């Protein structure tokens, strides 16, 4: 390798090195130019002094434009005033590609313009920080799940049937077999896999033809579904709590620079520790009605309701044991109250919204058959799923975590469209 990464500068102070990257910004004051270079790892200042450069190098320093690709050779130096900041004293600069009329200026642009130029917008400090936090969350998630003996098995994206209600399915023509549907969640498939591997998870894109134009909904997002044999509702809550706590800790430890760029106040994140707040659905409705919401028993929580319920909590809030009537067929009926199910939604504080939906699963074939019928689903599509109960069915539980929801909350980003590299929403399919 004949170049180094700027993050490794502390190990190279006083040495002559070469870096490769892009010119983020340039300021000149007479015979000195300050080049801000992005190499993917840091933003680093390269200082070019006319007096110490050959005329052709200085000419290129003057010529180089925003977002040109460059290769720079120079000496690594400690910043004269700031601790832990390093810069490069330029000896040579090569322009690998000269960028002309880069459309995104270093000022505010409207969201439509930026989304239209998402392929370039990703280069901004803010988007860099969000991408890095996203990656940290994924790393932490994989780490925690393996630590808890879950293995990654994955599930198909082309599916013959629905998991989360038939109204939000994307259909695709599928050879002579009619329509396939893009997966809304891999849950049903990993439920089958637990009888092989005990505890498992999948992580991949899921698709929902959501008509909701909110700051929390995408039509394509990444979901992690986890499932564990012999876990009841309480065990389920415990893993979700542990997972979220681990993710937050990991980000606090690894993403300081990213949080600084985003001006994300992390004091609140530092308080995210177990146990999380818990309300039953019934308690939640009472609390909501006392706090000005006109929600009625049997209705789903709205965004404002989630806000009211998390307002006084520094930790995420579980809303558990919902009415059976508004929840999917696979959730386990509470034997002490057959009108409700053993499920939970986990709502993040600071307007994070719902980040996880989970439940203990129904293991009774008879109850499942009845519920599949009541929901008007096609029984034949679910025969394979019923087999998982017929042959060694056991109590089991699981949950689905929406990655971009977690990224949005932890990074403190207002709109979920910034939490995925190329967002897909009702009105956007490009770039
Ligand atoms: P919401 O009520 O917020 O629409 P949901 O109840 O439809 O969520 P689930 O079906 O339980 O959500 O999906 C599991 C998780 O996937 C949610 O907790 C959330 O984190 C995420 N999620 C659901 N729908 C979307 C979406 N359209 N865009 C991004 N993430 C989503
Ligand atoms: Mn939804």
GROMACS .gro file of N, CA and C in nm, residues 265-406:
model
  426
  265UNK      N    1  -2.678   1.564   2.141
  265UNK     CA    2  -2.651   1.564   2.284
  265UNK      C    3  -2.667   1.421   2.336
  266UNK      N    4  -2.558   1.362   2.383
  266UNK     CA    5  -2.563   1.220   2.420
  266UNK      C    6  -2.595   1.196   2.568
  267UNK      N    7  -2.619   1.304   2.643
  267UNK     CA    8  -2.649   1.285   2.786
  267UNK      C    9  -2.769   1.193   2.805
  268UNK      N   10  -2.870   1.212   2.721
  268UNK     CA   11  -2.990   1.129   2.734
  268UNK      C   12  -2.958   0.984   2.700
  269UNK      N   13  -2.873   0.961   2.601
  269UNK     CA   14  -2.839   0.823   2.564
  269UNK      C   15  -2.763   0.754   2.677
  270UNK      N   16  -2.685   0.831   2.750
  270UNK     CA   17  -2.608   0.771   2.859
  270UNK      C   18  -2.700   0.715   2.968
  271UNK      N   19  -2.823   0.765   2.971
  271UNK     CA   20  -2.916   0.718   3.076
  271UNK      C   21  -2.996   0.595   3.033
  272UNK      N   22  -2.972   0.548   2.911
  272UNK     CA   23  -3.049   0.432   2.863
  272UNK      C   24  -2.995   0.304   2.926
  273UNK      N   25  -3.058   0.264   3.034
  273UNK     CA   26  -3.014   0.144   3.104
  273UNK      C   27  -3.137   0.062   3.142
  274UNK      N   28  -3.117  -0.069   3.161
  274UNK     CA   29  -3.228  -0.154   3.204
  274UNK      C   30  -3.257  -0.123   3.351
  275UNK      N   31  -3.377  -0.137   3.402
  275UNK     CA   32  -3.496  -0.179   3.329
  275UNK      C   33  -3.563  -0.062   3.255
  276UNK      N   34  -3.623  -0.095   3.140
  276UNK     CA   35  -3.700   0.005   3.067
  276UNK      C   36  -3.837   0.020   3.133
  277UNK      N   37  -3.903   0.130   3.102
  277UNK     CA   38  -4.038   0.153   3.153
  277UNK      C   39  -4.134   0.054   3.088
  278UNK      N   40  -4.232   0.006   3.164
  278UNK     CA   41  -4.331  -0.087   3.107
  278UNK      C   42  -4.472  -0.042   3.141
  279UNK      N   43  -4.558  -0.035   3.039
  279UNK     CA   44  -4.701  -0.013   3.060
  279UNK      C   45  -4.774  -0.122   2.986
  280UNK      N   46  -4.883  -0.171   3.044
  280UNK     CA   47  -4.969  -0.255   2.962
  280UNK      C   48  -5.044  -0.160   2.868
  281UNK      N   49  -5.098  -0.217   2.763
  281UNK     CA   50  -5.176  -0.137   2.669
  281UNK      C   51  -5.285  -0.061   2.745
  282UNK      N   52  -5.351  -0.134   2.837
  282UNK     CA   53  -5.461  -0.075   2.913
  282UNK      C   54  -5.412   0.046   2.995
  283UNK      N   55  -5.300   0.028   3.064
  283UNK     CA   56  -5.242   0.139   3.140
  283UNK      C   57  -5.207   0.256   3.048
  284UNK      N   58  -5.156   0.221   2.931
  284UNK     CA   59  -5.115   0.326   2.837
  284UNK      C   60  -5.237   0.409   2.795
  285UNK      N   61  -5.349   0.341   2.767
  285UNK     CA   62  -5.469   0.413   2.723
  285UNK      C   63  -5.517   0.508   2.835
  286UNK      N   64  -5.515   0.457   2.959
  286UNK     CA   65  -5.559   0.541   3.071
  286UNK      C   66  -5.469   0.664   3.083
  287UNK      N   67  -5.338   0.639   3.077
  287UNK     CA   68  -5.241   0.750   3.087
  287UNK      C   69  -5.261   0.851   2.974
  288UNK      N   70  -5.287   0.798   2.855
  288UNK     CA   71  -5.306   0.886   2.740
  288UNK      C   72  -5.430   0.972   2.757
  289UNK      N   73  -5.540   0.908   2.799
  289UNK     CA   74  -5.663   0.983   2.818
  289UNK      C   75  -5.647   1.091   2.925
  290UNK      N   76  -5.567   1.060   3.028
  290UNK     CA   77  -5.543   1.160   3.132
  290UNK      C   78  -5.457   1.276   3.082
  291UNK      N   79  -5.386   1.251   2.972
  291UNK     CA   80  -5.294   1.353   2.922
  291UNK      C   81  -5.339   1.414   2.790
  292UNK      N   82  -5.471   1.414   2.770
  292UNK     CA   83  -5.523   1.491   2.657
  292UNK      C   84  -5.541   1.417   2.527
  293UNK      N   85  -5.505   1.286   2.520
  293UNK     CA   86  -5.528   1.212   2.396
  293UNK      C   87  -5.671   1.160   2.395
  294UNK      N   88  -5.736   1.158   2.279
  294UNK     CA   89  -5.872   1.104   2.275
  294UNK      C   90  -5.874   0.961   2.222
  295UNK      N   91  -5.760   0.893   2.230
  295UNK     CA   92  -5.752   0.753   2.185
  295UNK      C   93  -5.851   0.667   2.264
  296UNK      N   94  -5.914   0.571   2.194
  296UNK     CA   95  -6.008   0.480   2.260
  296UNK      C   96  -5.947   0.341   2.271
  297UNK      N   97  -5.993   0.267   2.370
  297UNK     CA   98  -5.946   0.129   2.387
  297UNK      C   99  -5.971   0.053   2.257
  298UNK      N  100  -5.871  -0.017   2.209
  298UNK     CA  101  -5.889  -0.092   2.085
  298UNK      C  102  -5.829  -0.022   1.964
  299UNK      N  103  -5.775   0.097   1.984
  299UNK     CA  104  -5.711   0.168   1.871
  299UNK      C  105  -5.559   0.159   1.883
  300UNK      N  106  -5.493   0.173   1.767
  300UNK     CA  107  -5.348   0.173   1.763
  300UNK      C  108  -5.297   0.308   1.812
  301UNK      N  109  -5.176   0.311   1.866
  301UNK     CA  110  -5.120   0.437   1.913
  301UNK      C  111  -5.075   0.523   1.795
  302UNK      N  112  -5.101   0.651   1.805
  302UNK     CA  113  -5.051   0.744   1.703
  302UNK      C  114  -4.916   0.799   1.747
  303UNK      N  115  -4.856   0.875   1.658
  303UNK     CA  116  -4.727   0.937   1.687
  303UNK      C  117  -4.732   1.025   1.811
  304UNK      N  118  -4.839   1.103   1.823
  304UNK     CA  119  -4.852   1.192   1.939
  304UNK      C  120  -4.866   1.111   2.068
  305UNK      N  121  -4.940   0.999   2.057
  305UNK     CA  122  -4.956   0.913   2.174
  305UNK      C  123  -4.820   0.860   2.220
  306UNK      N  124  -4.740   0.816   2.124
  306UNK     CA  125  -4.606   0.766   2.158
  306UNK      C  126  -4.525   0.875   2.227
  307UNK      N  127  -4.542   0.998   2.180
  307UNK     CA  128  -4.472   1.112   2.240
  307UNK      C  129  -4.513   1.133   2.385
  308UNK      N  130  -4.644   1.124   2.411
  308UNK     CA  131  -4.694   1.144   2.547
  308UNK      C  132  -4.639   1.035   2.640
  309UNK      N  133  -4.639   0.912   2.590
  309UNK     CA  134  -4.597   0.800   2.676
  309UNK      C  135  -4.448   0.799   2.707
  310UNK      N  136  -4.369   0.860   2.621
  310UNK     CA  137  -4.223   0.858   2.645
  310UNK      C  138  -4.173   0.989   2.705
  311UNK      N  139  -4.261   1.087   2.712
  311UNK     CA  140  -4.221   1.222   2.756
  311UNK      C  141  -4.144   1.222   2.888
  312UNK      N  142  -4.193   1.147   2.985
  312UNK     CA  143  -4.131   1.150   3.118
  312UNK      C  144  -4.031   1.037   3.142
  313UNK      N  145  -3.995   0.965   3.036
  313UNK     CA  146  -3.908   0.850   3.056
  313UNK      C  147  -3.773   0.873   2.987
  314UNK      N  148  -3.664   0.852   3.061
  314UNK     CA  149  -3.533   0.864   2.997
  314UNK      C  150  -3.497   0.734   2.925
  315UNK      N  151  -3.562   0.625   2.964
  315UNK     CA  152  -3.536   0.495   2.900
  315UNK      C  153  -3.651   0.464   2.804
  316UNK      N  154  -3.628   0.373   2.708
  316UNK     CA  155  -3.737   0.335   2.618
  316UNK      C  156  -3.855   0.275   2.695
  317UNK      N  157  -3.972   0.277   2.631
  317UNK     CA  158  -4.094   0.236   2.699
  317UNK      C  159  -4.159   0.117   2.626
  318UNK      N  160  -4.183   0.011   2.700
  318UNK     CA  161  -4.257  -0.103   2.645
  318UNK      C  162  -4.406  -0.081   2.664
  319UNK      N  163  -4.484  -0.104   2.559
  319UNK     CA  164  -4.629  -0.111   2.573
  319UNK      C  165  -4.664  -0.256   2.543
  320UNK      N  166  -4.715  -0.327   2.642
  320UNK     CA  167  -4.732  -0.472   2.625
  320UNK      C  168  -4.877  -0.516   2.642
  321UNK      N  169  -4.903  -0.638   2.594
  321UNK     CA  170  -5.033  -0.703   2.610
  321UNK      C  171  -5.148  -0.622   2.547
  322UNK      N  172  -5.144  -0.618   2.417
  322UNK     CA  173  -5.241  -0.542   2.339
  322UNK      C  174  -5.368  -0.623   2.312
  323UNK      N  175  -5.477  -0.554   2.275
  323UNK     CA  176  -5.599  -0.629   2.237
  323UNK      C  177  -5.570  -0.717   2.116
  324UNK      N  178  -5.616  -0.839   2.125
  324UNK     CA  179  -5.597  -0.936   2.018
  324UNK      C  180  -5.652  -0.884   1.885
  325UNK      N  181  -5.764  -0.810   1.896
  325UNK     CA  182  -5.835  -0.767   1.774
  325UNK      C  183  -5.751  -0.680   1.681
  326UNK      N  184  -5.650  -0.612   1.731
  326UNK     CA  185  -5.572  -0.526   1.640
  326UNK      C  186  -5.431  -0.580   1.617
  327UNK      N  187  -5.410  -0.707   1.650
  327UNK     CA  188  -5.275  -0.763   1.633
  327UNK      C  189  -5.279  -0.888   1.546
  328UNK      N  190  -5.167  -0.919   1.477
  328UNK     CA  191  -5.165  -1.030   1.382
  328UNK      C  192  -5.192  -1.168   1.445
  329UNK      N  193  -5.228  -1.262   1.359
  329UNK     CA  194  -5.277  -1.394   1.402
  329UNK      C  195  -5.175  -1.476   1.481
  330UNK      N  196  -5.046  -1.449   1.460
  330UNK     CA  197  -4.946  -1.538   1.521
  330UNK      C  198  -4.913  -1.504   1.666
  331UNK      N  199  -4.970  -1.396   1.720
  331UNK     CA  200  -4.935  -1.360   1.857
  331UNK      C  201  -5.009  -1.447   1.959
  332UNK      N  202  -4.943  -1.483   2.066
  332UNK     CA  203  -5.001  -1.577   2.162
  332UNK      C  204  -5.109  -1.511   2.249
  333UNK      N  205  -5.222  -1.579   2.255
  333UNK     CA  206  -5.331  -1.533   2.340
  333UNK      C  207  -5.294  -1.551   2.486
  334UNK      N  208  -5.323  -1.449   2.566
  334UNK     CA  209  -5.298  -1.454   2.710
  334UNK      C  210  -5.402  -1.546   2.772
  335UNK      N  211  -5.362  -1.661   2.829
  335UNK     CA  212  -5.461  -1.755   2.881
  335UNK      C  213  -5.546  -1.694   2.994
  336UNK      N  214  -5.495  -1.594   3.064
  336UNK     CA  215  -5.572  -1.533   3.172
  336UNK      C  216  -5.669  -1.428   3.120
  337UNK      N  217  -5.655  -1.390   2.994
  337UNK     CA  218  -5.744  -1.290   2.935
  337UNK      C  219  -5.743  -1.306   2.784
  338UNK      N  220  -5.835  -1.391   2.732
  338UNK     CA  221  -5.829  -1.428   2.590
  338UNK      C  222  -5.852  -1.313   2.493
  339UNK      N  223  -5.881  -1.194   2.545
  339UNK     CA  224  -5.897  -1.080   2.455
  339UNK      C  225  -5.765  -1.009   2.426
  340UNK      N  226  -5.659  -1.052   2.496
  340UNK     CA  227  -5.533  -0.983   2.468
  340UNK      C  228  -5.421  -1.082   2.438
  341UNK      N  229  -5.313  -1.028   2.381
  341UNK     CA  230  -5.201  -1.114   2.340
  341UNK      C  231  -5.073  -1.073   2.413
  342UNK      N  232  -4.979  -1.166   2.416
  342UNK     CA  233  -4.850  -1.143   2.482
  342UNK      C  234  -4.753  -1.076   2.385
  343UNK      N  235  -4.772  -0.947   2.365
  343UNK     CA  236  -4.683  -0.880   2.269
  343UNK      C  237  -4.627  -0.753   2.332
  344UNK      N  238  -4.539  -0.688   2.261
  344UNK     CA  239  -4.487  -0.560   2.307
  344UNK      C  240  -4.442  -0.474   2.190
  345UNK      N  241  -4.463  -0.346   2.206
  345UNK     CA  242  -4.401  -0.247   2.117
  345UNK      C  243  -4.302  -0.173   2.203
  346UNK      N  244  -4.184  -0.145   2.149
  346UNK     CA  245  -4.085  -0.070   2.225
  346UNK      C  246  -4.070   0.069   2.163
  347UNK      N  247  -4.098   0.170   2.243
  347UNK     CA  248  -4.094   0.307   2.193
  347UNK      C  249  -3.971   0.378   2.247
  348UNK      N  250  -3.895   0.438   2.159
  348UNK     CA  251  -3.773   0.508   2.202
  348UNK      C  252  -3.808   0.646   2.255
  349UNK      N  253  -3.732   0.694   2.356
  349UNK     CA  254  -3.756   0.830   2.406
  349UNK      C  255  -3.713   0.934   2.303
  350UNK      N  256  -3.727   1.060   2.338
  350UNK     CA  257  -3.686   1.173   2.251
  350UNK      C  258  -3.748   1.161   2.112
  351UNK      N  259  -3.877   1.127   2.109
  351UNK     CA  260  -3.947   1.118   1.982
  351UNK      C  261  -3.896   1.013   1.886
  352UNK      N  262  -3.830   0.911   1.942
  352UNK     CA  263  -3.774   0.805   1.857
  352UNK      C  264  -3.880   0.720   1.790
  353UNK      N  265  -3.999   0.714   1.850
  353UNK     CA  266  -4.106   0.632   1.793
  353UNK      C  267  -4.082   0.485   1.817
  354UNK      N  268  -4.168   0.402   1.757
  354UNK     CA  269  -4.158   0.257   1.777
  354UNK      C  270  -4.034   0.203   1.708
  355UNK      N  271  -3.949   0.135   1.783
  355UNK     CA  272  -3.828   0.077   1.723
  355UNK      C  273  -3.834  -0.075   1.713
  356UNK      N  274  -3.916  -0.136   1.800
  356UNK     CA  275  -3.927  -0.282   1.799
  356UNK      C  276  -4.074  -0.322   1.816
  357UNK      N  277  -4.113  -0.429   1.749
  357UNK     CA  278  -4.242  -0.491   1.775
  357UNK      C  279  -4.214  -0.639   1.799
  358UNK      N  280  -4.264  -0.692   1.911
  358UNK     CA  281  -4.234  -0.832   1.939
  358UNK      C  282  -4.352  -0.903   2.001
  359UNK      N  283  -4.343  -1.036   2.011
  359UNK     CA  284  -4.448  -1.111   2.079
  359UNK      C  285  -4.403  -1.253   2.110
  360UNK      N  286  -4.469  -1.310   2.211
  360UNK     CA  287  -4.463  -1.455   2.224
  360UNK      C  288  -4.555  -1.506   2.113
  361UNK      N  289  -4.521  -1.620   2.053
  361UNK     CA  290  -4.600  -1.669   1.940
  361UNK      C  291  -4.699  -1.774   1.987
  362UNK      N  292  -4.811  -1.778   1.920
  362UNK     CA  293  -4.912  -1.880   1.951
  362UNK      C  294  -4.858  -2.016   1.910
  363UNK      N  295  -4.862  -2.114   2.002
  363UNK     CA  296  -4.816  -2.247   1.960
  363UNK      C  297  -4.930  -2.345   1.937
  364UNK      N  298  -5.053  -2.306   1.972
  364UNK     CA  299  -5.165  -2.396   1.952
  364UNK      C  300  -5.213  -2.393   1.806
  365UNK      N  301  -5.211  -2.510   1.742
  365UNK     CA  302  -5.254  -2.519   1.602
  365UNK      C  303  -5.400  -2.476   1.589
  366UNK      N  304  -5.483  -2.518   1.685
  366UNK     CA  305  -5.625  -2.486   1.676
  366UNK      C  306  -5.650  -2.335   1.681
  367UNK      N  307  -5.585  -2.269   1.775
  367UNK     CA  308  -5.605  -2.124   1.784
  367UNK      C  309  -5.553  -2.055   1.658
  368UNK      N  310  -5.438  -2.103   1.608
  368UNK     CA  311  -5.383  -2.042   1.486
  368UNK      C  312  -5.480  -2.058   1.368
  369UNK      N  313  -5.536  -2.178   1.354
  369UNK     CA  314  -5.629  -2.202   1.242
  369UNK      C  315  -5.748  -2.107   1.251
  370UNK      N  316  -5.799  -2.094   1.372
  370UNK     CA  317  -5.914  -2.006   1.391
  370UNK      C  318  -5.878  -1.861   1.356
  371UNK      N  319  -5.761  -1.818   1.398
  371UNK     CA  320  -5.721  -1.679   1.374
  371UNK      C  321  -5.689  -1.654   1.227
  372UNK      N  322  -5.630  -1.752   1.162
  372UNK     CA  323  -5.602  -1.736   1.019
  372UNK      C  324  -5.733  -1.721   0.943
  373UNK      N  325  -5.832  -1.804   0.980
  373UNK     CA  326  -5.965  -1.795   0.917
  373UNK      C  327  -6.026  -1.657   0.943
  374UNK      N  328  -6.024  -1.616   1.070
  374UNK     CA  329  -6.085  -1.487   1.105
  374UNK      C  330  -6.023  -1.369   1.032
  375UNK      N  331  -5.894  -1.380   1.004
  375UNK     CA  332  -5.828  -1.269   0.934
  375UNK      C  333  -5.848  -1.277   0.784
  376UNK      N  334  -5.919  -1.381   0.739
  376UNK     CA  335  -5.948  -1.394   0.596
  376UNK      C  336  -5.825  -1.431   0.515
  377UNK      N  337  -5.725  -1.492   0.579
  377UNK     CA  338  -5.605  -1.533   0.507
  377UNK      C  339  -5.630  -1.671   0.446
  378UNK      N  340  -5.551  -1.702   0.344
  378UNK     CA  341  -5.567  -1.828   0.273
  378UNK      C  342  -5.495  -1.940   0.349
  379UNK      N  343  -5.576  -2.033   0.403
  379UNK     CA  344  -5.521  -2.138   0.490
  379UNK      C  345  -5.409  -2.216   0.421
  380UNK      N  346  -5.427  -2.244   0.294
  380UNK     CA  347  -5.328  -2.326   0.222
  380UNK      C  348  -5.188  -2.263   0.228
  381UNK      N  349  -5.184  -2.130   0.229
  381UNK     CA  350  -5.054  -2.061   0.235
  381UNK      C  351  -4.981  -2.085   0.367
  382UNK      N  352  -5.059  -2.122   0.470
  382UNK     CA  353  -4.998  -2.132   0.602
  382UNK      C  354  -4.980  -2.275   0.652
  383UNK      N  355  -5.011  -2.373   0.566
  383UNK     CA  356  -4.996  -2.512   0.608
  383UNK      C  357  -4.854  -2.541   0.656
  384UNK      N  358  -4.758  -2.493   0.584
  384UNK     CA  359  -4.617  -2.519   0.623
  384UNK      C  360  -4.589  -2.458   0.760
  385UNK      N  361  -4.648  -2.340   0.784
  385UNK     CA  362  -4.626  -2.271   0.912
  385UNK      C  363  -4.690  -2.351   1.027
  386UNK      N  364  -4.807  -2.407   1.001
  386UNK     CA  365  -4.875  -2.488   1.103
  386UNK      C  366  -4.794  -2.614   1.135
  387UNK      N  367  -4.723  -2.665   1.035
  387UNK     CA  368  -4.636  -2.781   1.058
  387UNK      C  369  -4.534  -2.754   1.170
  388UNK      N  370  -4.488  -2.629   1.177
  388UNK     CA  371  -4.387  -2.597   1.281
  388UNK      C  372  -4.446  -2.619   1.421
  389UNK      N  373  -4.581  -2.614   1.431
  389UNK     CA  374  -4.648  -2.641   1.558
  389UNK      C  375  -4.685  -2.788   1.571
  390UNK      N  376  -4.715  -2.852   1.458
  390UNK     CA  377  -4.758  -2.992   1.461
  390UNK      C  378  -4.644  -3.085   1.497
  391UNK      N  379  -4.524  -3.046   1.456
  391UNK     CA  380  -4.409  -3.133   1.477
  391UNK      C  381  -4.312  -3.067   1.575
  392UNK      N  382  -4.337  -3.093   1.702
  392UNK     CA  383  -4.245  -3.039   1.803
  392UNK      C  384  -4.264  -2.891   1.829
  393UNK      N  385  -4.390  -2.845   1.826
  393UNK     CA  386  -4.416  -2.705   1.859
  393UNK      C  387  -4.381  -2.677   2.004
  394UNK      N  388  -4.317  -2.563   2.030
  394UNK     CA  389  -4.280  -2.528   2.167
  394UNK      C  390  -4.311  -2.380   2.190
  395UNK      N  391  -4.323  -2.339   2.316
  395UNK     CA  392  -4.337  -2.196   2.341
  395UNK      C  393  -4.217  -2.124   2.279
  396UNK      N  394  -4.241  -2.013   2.215
  396UNK     CA  395  -4.128  -1.938   2.159
  396UNK      C  396  -4.170  -1.793   2.138
  397UNK      N  397  -4.071  -1.708   2.125
  397UNK     CA  398  -4.096  -1.564   2.117
  397UNK      C  399  -3.995  -1.499   2.027
  398UNK      N  400  -4.029  -1.380   1.981
  398UNK     CA  401  -3.935  -1.308   1.896
  398UNK      C  402  -3.979  -1.166   1.873
  399UNK      N  403  -3.899  -1.094   1.797
  399UNK     CA  404  -3.929  -0.953   1.775
  399UNK      C  405  -3.861  -0.904   1.648
  400UNK      N  406  -3.908  -0.791   1.598
  400UNK     CA  407  -3.849  -0.730   1.479
  400UNK      C  408  -3.805  -0.588   1.512
  401UNK      N  409  -3.680  -0.559   1.479
  401UNK     CA  410  -3.626  -0.426   1.505
  401UNK      C  411  -3.606  -0.355   1.372
  402UNK      N  412  -3.660  -0.235   1.360
  402UNK     CA  413  -3.643  -0.157   1.238
  402UNK      C  414  -3.512  -0.079   1.246
  403UNK      N  415  -3.415  -0.116   1.165
  403UNK     CA  416  -3.282  -0.055   1.176
  403UNK      C  417  -3.286   0.097   1.162
  404UNK      N  418  -3.354   0.147   1.061
  404UNK     CA  419  -3.351   0.292   1.038
  404UNK      C  420  -3.420   0.370   1.149
  405UNK      N  421  -3.518   0.306   1.215
  405UNK     CA  422  -3.581   0.371   1.331
  405UNK      C  423  -3.479   0.390   1.442
  406UNK      N  424  -3.395   0.287   1.460
  406UNK     CA  425  -3.294   0.294   1.566
  406UNK      C  426  -3.186   0.397   1.529
   0.00000   0.00000   0.00000
